[in-house]
Amino acid sequence: MNLSTNKAQELRDKISQTEEELQDLRRQLVELESPVPDPSAEQESTSALDRENPVDTIPEWKWPLKEDEYSRYARQLILPTVGIRGQLRLKSTAVLVIGAGGLGCPAAAYLAGAGVGTLGVVDGDTVEASNLHRQIAHSTSRVGMMKVDSLIEYCRGLNPNVPYAPHREHLTPQNAESIVSKYDVVLDCTDHPTSRYLISDICVLLQKPLVSASALRTDGQLIVLNNPPTAQGSKEGGPCYRCVFPKPPPADSVVSCGEGGILGPVVGVMGVLQALETIKLIAAGIKEEINSTPKEKVTPSLLLFSATSTTSFRSIRMRSRRPDCFACSSKSTLTLKELHSGSLDYVQFCGVTTPVNVLKPEERITATEYNAILAKQLDKTHLLLDVREKEHFDIGSISGAVNVPFSTLQSRGKSITNGERLELEYIPDTLPPDAAIYVVCRVGNDSQLVTQKLKEMGLDKNGGRFIGDIKGGMQAWKREVDNTMPFT
Ligand SMILES: [Zn+2]
């Protein structure tokens, strides 16, 4: 055993040493092959320009793109949508990608490949292993690295000609103006309503078109906002995020125990579409339109994608700007000064998500206490209701737990109000009327609501039966009792 361990270590050392040598050789080769500016050659060319008849000199490069760019972009240059004009527009446009995650990775990669002028990336997070199934520009070896740096490294590998600008921080009301003002087009690749409203507001104030997308579970949506990006109060401008979604979704629906599922290709599709819309906008001349009258009226539309529906894509026509929009209408009082001062509280606006706290201390037990009940075979005939979604439950659960997802309880709320159906469906006939019911969920929020509901339904037999939840849910169980519990 020791022998093979030593041998394996020896091999690992040898591999890393060889890899270092290989890297060094590659570096030497790159240095050798890269053209070194020759001062005498430059002198010659300057003096050649001075000559009256420069016939015997190498012809001057007279085309608008660099030589290698013609071959790099050859396949898009010959498309009517792009053409040489579109390519030059791309090359002179600075694009900002906010969020280097599931949407930002494919979006930035395609924009880098297409040859935008400058590509800025904003994100304050680092790469985690759980990101990799969908955030395809990162890699296992870059876990722990700033996402911005990881994404830029990937894009630079695709296209080293593009200047990249890292912004290693989250967008805030304080830094939004100084970051966004440097760009011509903005992509919202974030995943929370708080940032969506902030990004939309700054784009309205600075008159930047905004390509916004989102994805959750198996669905996605995409919309090009503030297009054309005319001044606040102008009826010619495209709607902003607040015109389409004047009110944020309920805070509870944003962060809940059941949250978090996402299929990699779904968010990938949406990110790719964001890049596509951005390229179309730029190639069509949005940058030139910002300072002039728009060529034609754009009809805003919301594109919906569903991976599970028979019609994968649906497009919904949207209205133009709302006459009473908080941000972009003539009634708006939103200013850069106000935004910068922090008087607009985006977190507050989107609802504060505080942990649920509806149960009394005596109605809750710790994971350790529940483990003691199990270990000592106390309370043998109790019922443990696990209210996580089935997929979470299937990955790992406490032995003997019965799975009744919170969503099932919610959707059948009406039919179970009298308690009869629930008793018949989920509570085994063999459970004595005085046997305790414990409820567990992912982090201990849903379990409280279920406990409360079961009591309201009279299942506690007027105090004859204990109903309570496990504080901190399966997260606490993993921490306190069984750290092998697979947990997502
Ligand atoms: Zn608006």
Short mmCIF file of N, CA and C and ligand atoms in Angstrom, two decimals, residues 200 204 238-244 321-322 325-329, ligand 1:
data_model
loop_
_atom_site.label_atom_id
_atom_site.label_comp_id
_atom_site.label_asym_id
_atom_site.label_seq_id
_atom_site.Cartn_x
_atom_site.Cartn_y
_atom_site.Cartn_z
N SER A 200 -31.17 48.14 -14.94
CA SER A 200 -32.11 48.84 -15.82
C SER A 200 -32.09 50.34 -15.56
N VAL A 204 -31.11 53.34 -18.18
CA VAL A 204 -32.02 54.42 -18.56
C VAL A 204 -31.31 55.77 -18.38
N GLY A 238 -37.36 52.67 -26.12
CA GLY A 238 -37.91 51.36 -25.80
C GLY A 238 -38.17 51.24 -24.31
N PRO A 239 -39.05 50.30 -23.93
CA PRO A 239 -39.38 50.16 -22.50
C PRO A 239 -38.17 49.73 -21.68
N CYS A 240 -38.19 50.06 -20.39
CA CYS A 240 -37.13 49.61 -19.49
C CYS A 240 -37.66 48.41 -18.69
N TYR A 241 -36.82 47.86 -17.83
CA TYR A 241 -37.22 46.68 -17.05
C TYR A 241 -38.43 47.00 -16.16
N ARG A 242 -38.47 48.24 -15.66
CA ARG A 242 -39.57 48.64 -14.78
C ARG A 242 -40.89 48.78 -15.56
N CYS A 243 -40.79 49.11 -16.86
CA CYS A 243 -42.01 49.19 -17.67
C CYS A 243 -42.63 47.80 -17.81
N VAL A 244 -41.77 46.81 -17.96
CA VAL A 244 -42.24 45.43 -18.16
C VAL A 244 -42.61 44.78 -16.82
N ARG A 321 -42.87 52.30 -23.79
CA ARG A 321 -42.66 52.80 -22.43
C ARG A 321 -43.97 53.09 -21.69
N ARG A 322 -43.99 52.78 -20.41
CA ARG A 322 -45.17 53.11 -19.59
C ARG A 322 -45.21 54.61 -19.32
N CYS A 325 -43.92 55.26 -15.83
CA CYS A 325 -42.79 54.45 -15.34
C CYS A 325 -41.94 55.24 -14.35
N PHE A 326 -41.54 54.54 -13.30
CA PHE A 326 -40.72 55.16 -12.25
C PHE A 326 -39.38 55.66 -12.80
N ALA A 327 -38.86 54.95 -13.82
CA ALA A 327 -37.51 55.28 -14.30
C ALA A 327 -37.48 56.07 -15.61
N CYS A 328 -38.26 55.63 -16.63
CA CYS A 328 -38.04 56.19 -17.96
C CYS A 328 -39.11 57.16 -18.44
N SER A 329 -40.19 57.37 -17.68
CA SER A 329 -41.27 58.24 -18.15
C SER A 329 -40.95 59.71 -17.89
ZN ZN B 1 -39.60 52.33 -17.92
#
